[in-house]
Amino acid sequence: TWHHPLIALERVGDFLVVDRGGEGHNCDEVALDTIWRIGHANP
């Protein structure tokens, strides 16, 4: 599947995949000018 590139090598990794159902293409790729990091902090 297209999820294959989501592989963490030599460390633990978490990935967020957003997908949608419905007709038509659902894999839009956008190049970002800024690196974004989404994190979660445990209290």
XYZ file of N, CA and C in Angstrom, residues 1-20:
60
model
N 0.848 -1.198 0.000
C 0.000 0.000 0.000
C 0.876 1.237 0.000
N 0.262 2.393 -0.140
C 1.042 3.633 -0.138
C 1.572 3.960 1.247
N 1.103 3.276 2.292
C 1.607 3.521 3.641
C 3.016 2.961 3.832
N 3.499 2.191 2.879
C 4.800 1.545 3.014
C 5.929 2.505 3.396
N 6.006 3.742 2.886
C 7.121 4.618 3.263
C 7.131 5.008 4.738
N 6.064 4.728 5.485
C 6.011 5.101 6.895
C 6.725 4.045 7.738
N 8.040 4.047 7.661
C 8.856 3.073 8.377
C 9.869 3.839 9.227
N 9.909 3.518 10.518
C 10.913 4.112 11.403
C 12.079 3.132 11.503
N 13.256 3.582 11.169
C 14.440 2.728 11.220
C 15.265 3.048 12.462
N 15.610 2.029 13.211
C 16.502 2.119 14.365
C 15.951 2.942 15.515
N 14.659 3.210 15.542
C 14.045 3.903 16.678
C 12.537 3.735 16.592
N 11.859 4.014 17.697
C 10.401 3.939 17.732
C 9.836 5.142 17.000
N 8.785 4.947 16.254
C 8.180 6.061 15.530
C 6.669 6.002 15.586
N 6.054 7.152 15.682
C 4.605 7.285 15.600
C 4.291 8.082 14.349
N 3.237 7.694 13.648
C 2.866 8.367 12.418
C 1.404 8.761 12.471
N 1.081 9.864 11.871
C -0.296 10.316 11.732
C -0.643 10.257 10.253
N -1.646 9.466 9.914
C -2.103 9.344 8.536
C -3.537 9.830 8.482
N -3.798 10.799 7.630
C -5.148 11.322 7.448
C -5.627 10.853 6.087
N -6.742 10.163 6.068
C -7.277 9.607 4.838
C -8.758 9.929 4.787
N -9.338 9.808 3.646
C -10.772 10.044 3.505
C -11.358 8.996 2.581
